[in-house]
mmCIF file of C-alpha atoms and ligand atoms in Angstrom:
data_model
loop_
_atom_site.group_PDB
_atom_site.id
_atom_site.type_symbol
_atom_site.label_atom_id
_atom_site.label_comp_id
_atom_site.label_asym_id
_atom_site.label_seq_id
_atom_site.Cartn_x
_atom_site.Cartn_y
_atom_site.Cartn_z
ATOM 1 C CA UNK A 1 66.842 100.479 152.777
ATOM 2 C CA UNK A 2 69.134 102.847 150.975
ATOM 3 C CA UNK A 3 72.763 102.672 152.056
ATOM 4 C CA UNK A 4 74.069 106.367 152.094
ATOM 5 C CA UNK A 5 77.765 105.226 152.128
ATOM 6 C CA UNK A 6 77.147 103.037 149.029
ATOM 7 C CA UNK A 7 75.455 105.952 147.247
ATOM 8 C CA UNK A 8 78.353 108.401 147.980
ATOM 9 C CA UNK A 9 80.920 105.790 146.752
ATOM 10 C CA UNK A 10 79.069 105.305 143.554
ATOM 11 C CA UNK A 11 78.892 108.815 142.776
ATOM 12 C CA UNK A 12 82.612 109.278 143.414
ATOM 13 C CA UNK A 13 83.270 106.423 141.049
ATOM 14 C CA UNK A 14 80.972 107.710 138.288
ATOM 15 C CA UNK A 15 82.556 111.264 138.504
ATOM 16 C CA UNK A 16 86.085 109.739 138.465
ATOM 17 C CA UNK A 17 85.003 107.656 135.357
ATOM 18 C CA UNK A 18 83.648 110.879 133.657
ATOM 19 C CA UNK A 19 86.879 112.873 134.401
ATOM 20 C CA UNK A 20 88.924 109.909 133.168
ATOM 21 C CA UNK A 21 86.964 109.714 129.934
ATOM 22 C CA UNK A 22 87.245 113.570 129.532
ATOM 23 C CA UNK A 23 91.050 113.345 130.005
ATOM 24 C CA UNK A 24 91.248 110.457 127.602
ATOM 25 C CA UNK A 25 89.237 112.333 124.871
ATOM 26 C CA UNK A 26 91.453 115.485 125.316
ATOM 27 C CA UNK A 27 94.670 113.445 125.153
ATOM 28 C CA UNK A 28 93.684 112.091 121.739
ATOM 29 C CA UNK A 29 93.327 115.413 120.259
ATOM 30 C CA UNK A 30 96.709 115.656 118.738
ATOM 31 C CA UNK A 31 95.849 112.494 116.865
ATOM 32 C CA UNK A 32 99.016 110.700 118.293
ATOM 33 C CA UNK A 33 98.447 107.669 120.541
ATOM 34 C CA UNK A 34 102.202 107.176 120.951
ATOM 35 C CA UNK A 35 102.596 104.555 118.264
ATOM 36 C CA UNK A 36 100.644 101.770 116.647
ATOM 37 C CA UNK A 37 97.955 103.791 115.029
ATOM 38 C CA UNK A 38 94.492 104.727 116.085
ATOM 39 C CA UNK A 39 91.018 103.753 114.916
ATOM 40 C CA UNK A 40 89.360 106.014 112.252
ATOM 41 C CA UNK A 41 91.096 109.106 113.587
ATOM 42 C CA UNK A 42 92.219 111.971 111.311
ATOM 43 C CA UNK A 43 95.826 112.562 112.329
ATOM 44 C CA UNK A 44 98.993 110.735 112.998
ATOM 45 C CA UNK A 45 102.884 111.169 112.783
ATOM 46 C CA UNK A 46 104.510 109.686 109.737
ATOM 47 C CA UNK A 47 108.290 109.304 109.542
ATOM 48 C CA UNK A 48 109.524 109.372 105.964
ATOM 49 C CA UNK A 49 113.163 108.450 105.742
ATOM 50 C CA UNK A 50 115.103 108.566 102.531
ATOM 51 C CA UNK A 51 118.640 107.288 101.759
ATOM 52 C CA UNK A 52 120.600 109.831 99.899
ATOM 53 C CA UNK A 53 120.454 113.373 98.155
ATOM 54 C CA UNK A 54 123.059 113.232 95.350
ATOM 55 C CA UNK A 55 120.672 111.416 93.029
ATOM 56 C CA UNK A 56 118.179 114.049 92.067
ATOM 57 C CA UNK A 57 114.965 112.043 92.394
ATOM 58 C CA UNK A 58 114.882 112.008 96.279
ATOM 59 C CA UNK A 59 114.564 115.795 97.126
ATOM 60 C CA UNK A 60 113.107 116.830 93.952
ATOM 61 C CA UNK A 61 110.408 114.296 93.457
ATOM 62 C CA UNK A 62 109.893 111.535 96.230
ATOM 63 C CA UNK A 63 109.855 113.969 99.102
ATOM 64 C CA UNK A 64 107.556 116.746 97.605
ATOM 65 C CA UNK A 65 105.253 114.173 95.999
ATOM 66 C CA UNK A 66 104.827 112.167 99.131
ATOM 67 C CA UNK A 67 104.314 115.223 101.321
ATOM 68 C CA UNK A 68 101.704 116.579 98.903
ATOM 69 C CA UNK A 69 99.689 113.466 98.912
ATOM 70 C CA UNK A 70 99.823 113.129 102.676
ATOM 71 C CA UNK A 71 98.772 116.652 102.973
ATOM 72 C CA UNK A 72 95.759 115.870 100.630
ATOM 73 C CA UNK A 73 94.684 112.747 102.363
ATOM 74 C CA UNK A 74 95.245 113.760 105.843
ATOM 75 C CA UNK A 75 95.685 117.510 106.580
ATOM 76 C CA UNK A 76 96.301 116.942 110.376
ATOM 77 C CA UNK A 77 98.961 114.362 109.782
ATOM 78 C CA UNK A 78 102.499 115.490 110.664
ATOM 79 C CA UNK A 79 105.450 114.341 108.605
ATOM 80 C CA UNK A 80 108.920 113.872 110.178
ATOM 81 C CA UNK A 81 111.287 113.831 107.040
ATOM 82 C CA UNK A 82 114.903 112.942 107.138
ATOM 83 C CA UNK A 83 117.592 112.068 104.462
ATOM 84 C CA UNK A 84 120.572 109.861 105.585
ATOM 85 C CA UNK A 85 122.839 111.295 102.930
ATOM 86 C CA UNK A 86 123.994 107.783 102.131
ATOM 87 C CA UNK A 87 125.232 106.994 105.621
ATOM 88 C CA UNK A 88 123.717 103.774 107.452
ATOM 89 C CA UNK A 89 124.842 105.134 110.840
ATOM 90 C CA UNK A 90 122.840 108.354 110.190
ATOM 91 C CA UNK A 91 119.856 106.442 109.129
ATOM 92 C CA UNK A 92 120.030 104.414 112.305
ATOM 93 C CA UNK A 93 119.895 107.533 114.344
ATOM 94 C CA UNK A 94 116.920 108.923 112.304
ATOM 95 C CA UNK A 95 115.082 105.788 112.823
ATOM 96 C CA UNK A 96 115.817 105.877 116.623
ATOM 97 C CA UNK A 97 114.747 109.432 116.732
ATOM 98 C CA UNK A 98 111.447 108.667 114.967
ATOM 99 C CA UNK A 99 110.874 105.792 117.475
ATOM 100 C CA UNK A 100 111.469 107.943 120.486
ATOM 101 C CA UNK A 101 109.144 110.543 119.011
ATOM 102 C CA UNK A 102 106.572 107.868 118.832
ATOM 103 C CA UNK A 103 105.550 108.021 115.308
ATOM 104 C CA UNK A 104 102.599 106.282 114.072
ATOM 105 C CA UNK A 105 104.223 104.649 111.154
ATOM 106 C CA UNK A 106 107.704 104.529 109.678
ATOM 107 C CA UNK A 107 108.230 104.735 105.942
ATOM 108 C CA UNK A 108 111.840 103.794 105.241
ATOM 109 C CA UNK A 109 113.938 103.732 102.037
ATOM 110 C CA UNK A 110 116.995 102.077 103.394
ATOM 111 C CA UNK A 111 120.534 102.882 102.774
ATOM 112 C CA UNK A 112 121.825 99.484 103.531
ATOM 113 C CA UNK A 113 119.010 96.905 102.863
ATOM 114 C CA UNK A 114 120.489 94.228 105.149
ATOM 115 C CA UNK A 115 121.244 96.239 108.257
ATOM 116 C CA UNK A 116 117.807 97.875 108.063
ATOM 117 C CA UNK A 117 116.031 94.659 108.962
ATOM 118 C CA UNK A 118 117.232 95.319 112.590
ATOM 119 C CA UNK A 119 115.859 98.814 112.488
ATOM 120 C CA UNK A 120 112.476 97.694 111.297
ATOM 121 C CA UNK A 121 112.420 95.042 114.162
ATOM 122 C CA UNK A 122 113.089 97.761 116.609
ATOM 123 C CA UNK A 123 110.208 99.933 115.254
ATOM 124 C CA UNK A 124 107.924 97.040 115.382
ATOM 125 C CA UNK A 125 108.985 96.281 119.098
ATOM 126 C CA UNK A 126 107.831 99.765 119.692
ATOM 127 C CA UNK A 127 104.561 98.905 118.054
ATOM 128 C CA UNK A 128 105.240 101.141 115.077
ATOM 129 C CA UNK A 129 104.278 99.726 111.774
ATOM 130 C CA UNK A 130 106.957 99.741 108.875
ATOM 131 C CA UNK A 131 106.582 100.393 105.331
ATOM 132 C CA UNK A 132 109.638 99.686 102.999
ATOM 133 C CA UNK A 133 109.907 102.297 100.403
ATOM 134 C CA UNK A 134 111.468 101.636 96.930
ATOM 135 C CA UNK A 135 114.294 99.515 98.307
ATOM 136 C CA UNK A 136 113.420 96.271 100.098
ATOM 137 C CA UNK A 137 114.421 95.873 103.840
ATOM 138 C CA UNK A 138 115.792 92.358 104.115
ATOM 139 C CA UNK A 139 115.235 90.150 107.108
ATOM 140 C CA UNK A 140 112.925 92.293 109.075
ATOM 141 C CA UNK A 141 109.270 92.341 110.090
ATOM 142 C CA UNK A 142 107.418 94.767 107.561
ATOM 143 C CA UNK A 143 103.841 95.658 106.995
ATOM 144 C CA UNK A 144 104.142 96.651 103.416
ATOM 145 C CA UNK A 145 106.523 97.247 100.459
ATOM 146 C CA UNK A 146 105.986 99.732 97.681
ATOM 147 C CA UNK A 147 108.299 99.748 94.784
ATOM 148 C CA UNK A 148 108.819 99.240 90.946
ATOM 149 C CA UNK A 149 109.744 95.785 89.932
ATOM 150 C CA UNK A 150 113.624 96.165 89.970
ATOM 151 C CA UNK A 151 114.240 92.717 88.103
ATOM 152 C CA UNK A 152 112.095 94.020 85.296
ATOM 153 C CA UNK A 153 113.943 97.515 85.353
ATOM 154 C CA UNK A 154 117.277 95.519 84.862
ATOM 155 C CA UNK A 155 115.591 93.538 82.090
ATOM 156 C CA UNK A 156 114.467 96.620 80.303
ATOM 157 C CA UNK A 157 117.939 98.045 80.434
ATOM 158 C CA UNK A 158 119.604 94.755 79.266
ATOM 159 C CA UNK A 159 117.008 94.269 76.374
ATOM 160 C CA UNK A 160 117.421 97.722 75.104
ATOM 161 C CA UNK A 161 121.220 97.622 75.165
ATOM 162 C CA UNK A 162 121.288 94.051 73.592
ATOM 163 C CA UNK A 163 118.961 95.313 70.747
ATOM 164 C CA UNK A 164 120.983 98.316 70.149
ATOM 165 C CA UNK A 165 124.142 96.308 70.041
ATOM 166 C CA UNK A 166 122.549 93.943 67.438
ATOM 167 C CA UNK A 167 121.328 97.023 65.390
ATOM 168 C CA UNK A 168 124.993 98.401 65.385
ATOM 169 C CA UNK A 169 126.384 95.208 64.088
ATOM 170 C CA UNK A 170 127.891 94.280 67.547
ATOM 171 C CA UNK A 171 125.628 91.593 68.921
ATOM 172 C CA UNK A 172 128.172 90.065 71.123
ATOM 173 C CA UNK A 173 129.557 93.303 72.534
ATOM 174 C CA UNK A 174 131.778 93.302 74.432
ATOM 175 C CA UNK A 175 130.330 95.719 77.001
ATOM 176 C CA UNK A 176 131.403 97.118 80.429
ATOM 177 C CA UNK A 177 128.991 96.658 83.264
ATOM 178 C CA UNK A 178 128.711 99.343 85.978
ATOM 179 C CA UNK A 179 126.352 98.121 88.676
ATOM 180 C CA UNK A 180 124.939 100.116 91.576
ATOM 181 C CA UNK A 181 125.813 100.128 95.381
ATOM 182 C CA UNK A 182 125.992 96.556 96.806
ATOM 183 C CA UNK A 183 124.349 97.600 100.089
ATOM 184 C CA UNK A 184 121.140 98.417 98.061
ATOM 185 C CA UNK A 185 119.036 95.349 97.350
ATOM 186 C CA UNK A 186 117.693 97.098 94.297
ATOM 187 C CA UNK A 187 121.367 97.201 92.759
ATOM 188 C CA UNK A 188 121.300 93.335 92.985
ATOM 189 C CA UNK A 189 118.005 93.094 91.251
ATOM 190 C CA UNK A 190 119.026 95.398 88.422
ATOM 191 C CA UNK A 191 122.063 93.355 88.006
ATOM 192 C CA UNK A 192 120.010 90.048 87.987
ATOM 193 C CA UNK A 193 117.440 91.278 85.376
ATOM 194 C CA UNK A 194 120.101 92.798 83.075
ATOM 195 C CA UNK A 195 122.283 89.765 83.250
ATOM 196 C CA UNK A 196 119.435 87.543 82.199
ATOM 197 C CA UNK A 197 118.783 89.826 79.212
ATOM 198 C CA UNK A 198 122.213 90.313 78.250
ATOM 199 C CA UNK A 199 122.995 86.481 78.684
ATOM 200 C CA UNK A 200 120.136 85.618 76.645
ATOM 201 C CA UNK A 201 121.404 87.765 73.759
ATOM 202 C CA UNK A 202 124.814 86.424 74.078
ATOM 203 C CA UNK A 203 126.392 89.679 75.019
ATOM 204 C CA UNK A 204 129.927 89.330 76.582
ATOM 205 C CA UNK A 205 130.676 91.468 79.714
ATOM 206 C CA UNK A 206 134.418 92.430 79.504
ATOM 207 C CA UNK A 207 134.673 94.078 83.043
ATOM 208 C CA UNK A 208 132.076 94.490 85.742
ATOM 209 C CA UNK A 209 132.138 96.716 88.832
ATOM 210 C CA UNK A 210 129.922 97.619 91.761
ATOM 211 C CA UNK A 211 129.573 101.311 92.522
ATOM 212 C CA UNK A 212 130.084 102.066 96.075
ATOM 213 C CA UNK A 213 127.377 104.545 97.350
ATOM 214 C CA UNK A 214 125.943 104.871 93.710
ATOM 215 C CA UNK A 215 128.546 107.895 93.348
ATOM 216 C CA UNK A 216 128.953 109.114 89.682
ATOM 217 C CA UNK A 217 132.692 109.830 90.316
ATOM 218 C CA UNK A 218 133.260 106.267 91.561
ATOM 219 C CA UNK A 219 131.503 105.065 88.256
ATOM 220 C CA UNK A 220 133.769 107.526 86.302
ATOM 221 C CA UNK A 221 136.968 106.036 87.915
ATOM 222 C CA UNK A 222 135.800 102.497 87.142
ATOM 223 C CA UNK A 223 135.139 103.326 83.597
ATOM 224 C CA UNK A 224 138.602 104.720 83.283
ATOM 225 C CA UNK A 225 140.045 101.630 84.603
ATOM 226 C CA UNK A 226 137.869 99.616 82.181
ATOM 227 C CA UNK A 227 138.955 101.671 79.111
ATOM 228 C CA UNK A 228 142.642 101.203 80.214
ATOM 229 C CA UNK A 229 142.111 97.456 80.656
ATOM 230 C CA UNK A 230 139.918 96.651 77.736
ATOM 231 C CA UNK A 231 140.911 99.218 75.155
ATOM 232 C CA UNK A 232 138.791 102.045 73.956
ATOM 233 C CA UNK A 233 138.330 100.633 70.425
ATOM 234 C CA UNK A 234 137.028 97.207 71.766
ATOM 235 C CA UNK A 235 134.285 98.518 73.933
ATOM 236 C CA UNK A 236 130.945 98.401 72.176
ATOM 237 C CA UNK A 237 128.410 99.375 74.893
ATOM 238 C CA UNK A 238 128.084 100.189 78.631
ATOM 239 C CA UNK A 239 125.510 98.899 81.119
ATOM 240 C CA UNK A 240 125.242 101.699 83.758
ATOM 241 C CA UNK A 241 122.724 100.912 86.469
ATOM 242 C CA UNK A 242 121.344 104.558 86.732
ATOM 243 C CA UNK A 243 121.606 108.009 85.223
ATOM 244 C CA UNK A 244 124.205 109.195 87.830
ATOM 245 C CA UNK A 245 126.621 106.341 87.067
ATOM 246 C CA UNK A 246 125.820 106.636 83.383
ATOM 247 C CA UNK A 247 126.952 110.297 83.581
ATOM 248 C CA UNK A 248 130.164 109.258 85.267
ATOM 249 C CA UNK A 249 130.873 106.628 82.457
ATOM 250 C CA UNK A 250 130.053 109.113 79.747
ATOM 251 C CA UNK A 251 132.442 111.538 81.326
ATOM 252 C CA UNK A 252 135.156 108.957 81.382
ATOM 253 C CA UNK A 253 134.537 108.030 77.765
ATOM 254 C CA UNK A 254 134.758 111.632 76.588
ATOM 255 C CA UNK A 255 137.960 111.953 78.686
ATOM 256 C CA UNK A 256 139.492 109.026 76.727
ATOM 257 C CA UNK A 257 138.488 110.592 73.441
ATOM 258 C CA UNK A 258 135.611 107.941 72.833
ATOM 259 C CA UNK A 259 132.417 109.158 71.124
ATOM 260 C CA UNK A 260 129.506 108.277 73.289
ATOM 261 C CA UNK A 261 127.173 108.666 70.425
ATOM 262 C CA UNK A 262 128.751 105.405 69.055
ATOM 263 C CA UNK A 263 128.823 103.377 72.196
ATOM 264 C CA UNK A 264 125.394 102.945 73.706
ATOM 265 C CA UNK A 265 125.053 103.509 77.546
ATOM 266 C CA UNK A 266 122.014 102.524 79.584
ATOM 267 C CA UNK A 267 120.618 104.410 82.653
ATOM 268 C CA UNK A 268 117.626 104.606 85.092
ATOM 269 C CA UNK A 269 115.519 107.336 86.676
ATOM 270 C CA UNK A 270 114.833 109.624 83.633
ATOM 271 C CA UNK A 271 116.767 112.430 85.329
ATOM 272 C CA UNK A 272 116.546 115.663 83.438
ATOM 273 C CA UNK A 273 120.449 115.619 82.638
ATOM 274 C CA UNK A 274 120.000 112.074 81.239
ATOM 275 C CA UNK A 275 116.923 113.017 79.071
ATOM 276 C CA UNK A 276 118.988 115.896 77.621
ATOM 277 C CA UNK A 277 121.896 113.446 77.069
ATOM 278 C CA UNK A 278 119.562 111.052 75.372
ATOM 279 C CA UNK A 279 118.108 113.573 72.896
ATOM 280 C CA UNK A 280 121.575 114.870 72.268
ATOM 281 C CA UNK A 281 122.723 111.383 71.420
ATOM 282 C CA UNK A 282 125.138 110.954 74.429
ATOM 283 C CA UNK A 283 123.337 108.329 76.446
ATOM 284 C CA UNK A 284 121.320 105.614 74.695
ATOM 285 C CA UNK A 285 118.468 104.900 77.121
ATOM 286 C CA UNK A 286 117.050 105.409 80.673
ATOM 287 C CA UNK A 287 114.224 103.692 82.518
ATOM 288 C CA UNK A 288 111.360 105.926 83.521
ATOM 289 C CA UNK A 289 109.963 105.216 86.909
ATOM 290 C CA UNK A 290 106.821 107.211 87.535
ATOM 291 C CA UNK A 291 107.699 108.396 91.173
ATOM 292 C CA UNK A 292 104.514 110.294 91.499
ATOM 293 C CA UNK A 293 102.699 106.800 91.523
ATOM 294 C CA UNK A 294 105.319 105.569 93.986
ATOM 295 C CA UNK A 295 105.195 108.475 96.389
ATOM 296 C CA UNK A 296 101.385 108.494 96.272
ATOM 297 C CA UNK A 297 100.793 104.775 96.812
ATOM 298 C CA UNK A 298 103.357 105.109 99.733
ATOM 299 C CA UNK A 299 101.339 108.085 101.249
ATOM 300 C CA UNK A 300 97.955 106.178 100.840
ATOM 301 C CA UNK A 301 99.518 103.165 102.773
ATOM 302 C CA UNK A 302 101.130 105.414 105.369
ATOM 303 C CA UNK A 303 97.958 107.471 106.192
ATOM 304 C CA UNK A 304 95.837 104.369 106.411
ATOM 305 C CA UNK A 305 98.229 102.521 108.432
ATOM 306 C CA UNK A 306 98.641 105.575 110.792
ATOM 307 C CA UNK A 307 94.907 105.678 111.404
ATOM 308 C CA UNK A 308 94.657 101.939 112.047
ATOM 309 C CA UNK A 309 92.847 101.419 108.754
ATOM 310 C CA UNK A 310 93.154 98.995 105.811
ATOM 311 C CA UNK A 311 94.764 100.405 102.656
ATOM 312 C CA UNK A 312 92.363 101.228 99.750
ATOM 313 C CA UNK A 313 91.046 98.202 97.957
ATOM 314 C CA UNK A 314 93.256 97.012 95.066
ATOM 315 C CA UNK A 315 96.265 99.089 95.941
ATOM 316 C CA UNK A 316 98.342 96.027 97.108
ATOM 317 C CA UNK A 317 98.824 93.808 94.026
ATOM 318 C CA UNK A 318 101.585 91.322 94.990
ATOM 319 C CA UNK A 319 104.105 90.158 97.555
ATOM 320 C CA UNK A 320 107.857 90.165 97.996
ATOM 321 C CA UNK A 321 109.934 87.711 100.005
ATOM 322 C CA UNK A 322 112.425 89.807 102.275
ATOM 323 C CA UNK A 323 114.092 86.576 103.552
ATOM 324 C CA UNK A 324 111.941 86.565 106.783
ATOM 325 C CA UNK A 325 108.375 86.868 105.403
ATOM 326 C CA UNK A 326 106.216 87.486 102.343
ATOM 327 C CA UNK A 327 105.501 91.129 102.479
ATOM 328 C CA UNK A 328 102.326 92.547 101.009
ATOM 329 C CA UNK A 329 103.526 94.663 98.104
ATOM 330 C CA UNK A 330 102.446 97.531 95.770
ATOM 331 C CA UNK A 331 104.338 96.902 92.455
ATOM 332 C CA UNK A 332 104.481 99.743 89.840
ATOM 333 C CA UNK A 333 105.442 99.619 86.227
ATOM 334 C CA UNK A 334 108.421 101.174 84.446
ATOM 335 C CA UNK A 335 109.038 102.110 80.744
ATOM 336 C CA UNK A 336 112.232 101.990 78.748
ATOM 337 C CA UNK A 337 112.940 105.445 77.279
ATOM 338 C CA UNK A 338 115.173 106.105 74.106
ATOM 339 C CA UNK A 339 115.166 109.261 71.983
ATOM 340 C CA UNK A 340 112.272 107.802 69.986
ATOM 341 C CA UNK A 341 109.774 107.902 72.941
ATOM 342 C CA UNK A 342 110.936 110.776 75.060
ATOM 343 C CA UNK A 343 107.851 112.883 73.849
ATOM 344 C CA UNK A 344 105.390 110.111 74.381
ATOM 345 C CA UNK A 345 106.554 109.186 77.928
ATOM 346 C CA UNK A 346 108.214 111.654 80.286
ATOM 347 C CA UNK A 347 106.949 114.636 78.505
ATOM 348 C CA UNK A 348 103.322 113.275 77.913
ATOM 349 C CA UNK A 349 103.214 112.278 81.564
ATOM 350 C CA UNK A 350 104.404 115.722 82.755
ATOM 351 C CA UNK A 351 107.527 114.293 84.366
ATOM 352 C CA UNK A 352 109.452 116.953 82.515
ATOM 353 C CA UNK A 353 108.090 119.652 80.391
ATOM 354 C CA UNK A 354 109.414 120.772 76.992
ATOM 355 C CA UNK A 355 110.623 123.944 78.778
ATOM 356 C CA UNK A 356 112.595 121.866 81.335
ATOM 357 C CA UNK A 357 114.455 119.768 78.586
ATOM 358 C CA UNK A 358 114.688 122.198 75.805
ATOM 359 C CA UNK A 359 117.085 124.778 77.090
ATOM 360 C CA UNK A 360 119.033 126.923 74.573
ATOM 361 C CA UNK A 361 121.697 124.029 74.195
ATOM 362 C CA UNK A 362 118.975 121.383 73.383
ATOM 363 C CA UNK A 363 116.727 123.215 71.229
ATOM 364 C CA UNK A 364 117.931 121.489 67.894
ATOM 365 C CA UNK A 365 118.035 118.203 69.604
ATOM 366 C CA UNK A 366 114.377 118.825 70.983
ATOM 367 C CA UNK A 367 113.177 119.487 67.429
ATOM 368 C CA UNK A 368 114.697 116.286 66.002
ATOM 369 C CA UNK A 369 113.050 114.446 68.946
ATOM 370 C CA UNK A 370 109.578 115.965 68.344
ATOM 371 C CA UNK A 371 109.524 117.553 71.682
ATOM 372 C CA UNK A 372 107.777 120.912 71.735
HETATM 373 C C1 BGC B 401 116.744 103.373 93.201
HETATM 374 C C2 BGC B 401 117.038 104.242 91.909
HETATM 375 C C3 BGC B 401 118.334 105.087 92.220
HETATM 376 C C4 BGC B 401 119.437 104.329 93.101
HETATM 377 C C5 BGC B 401 120.424 105.395 93.768
HETATM 378 C C6 BGC B 401 117.785 102.642 93.774
HETATM 379 O O1 BGC B 401 117.573 101.882 94.866
HETATM 380 O O2 BGC B 401 115.773 102.490 92.883
HETATM 381 O O3 BGC B 401 116.125 104.728 91.316
HETATM 382 O O4 BGC B 401 118.887 105.705 91.118
HETATM 383 O O5 BGC B 401 118.819 103.583 94.154
HETATM 384 O O6 BGC B 401 119.752 106.167 94.689
#
């Protein structure tokens, strides 16, 4: 016999279930499941946090290139972008705000590689995957790392400088070494790679400095001290870790009456001002890091992770030990650039156009370097 009470209860349960499913479906419409990603969805919130803005690459390349690739891969994704302006406390607040906001993935380029480990762990506790961007986050739980091989960048700088010193008849230097910000793990790796190359070549380092916050004015002050201590006629070359610090060192050399065309200076980032100095003979070399490839690889990882999917096959090509674990890593290649190959590298790649480089002041230098 049919039990009418049981029948009504079943109906109520079924209706409740339908309503619950309907609410759940609507609740997922914004593509945000409050952290941790979602299966096969088409949305998600991506926090993209960069470390500073005085080095030109971050605002003019990393940010727009990352945003454009996310927009292409996932038009419904939302990006929460912040720049810490070199302040670790700022960055901590920005990470905390992203966690509170319930982002689906955190892409973090740390100001301070060591203290960022705790930030990554806090995100992971909130079930938010973490991707370390360009600089490695040390001693934290990470999902991916995407970067250039920074030891190799240092080696390219050191080898180019050692070769130029030998060509100039000064194989033993001495040189001045201006490293990057000690809070940045990359700075240690650039130092390590360049020391290997310079040491192998038997180049003497007369004075060596770390550059707090990577600031060009700090590099300039340090170079002034080095010139006073070592003597402007003894210095045969300068290792500067990036183009900003190279600019500071060159300003100090000019201020002391040295001719930078006769004292090779290294750099990194292929900044427009550095490319112009290179073709004008004021800076010897830079390292070209194809930032488009970096930003796009990070965007591919971030979109996949935000949607609870695996990254595209073959993208991850290595692993990096961050002191806590081996992190699946995308490593990208870099190229040493001197006057001889500006045209075949940064110009051929569209990183800078001939119009960008060849302003009135540099027209003759552009012709000499075959840039048109
Ligand atoms: C980056 C360089 C940059 C430097 C200063 C490093 O971690 O790899 O490209 O010049 O930081 O921001």
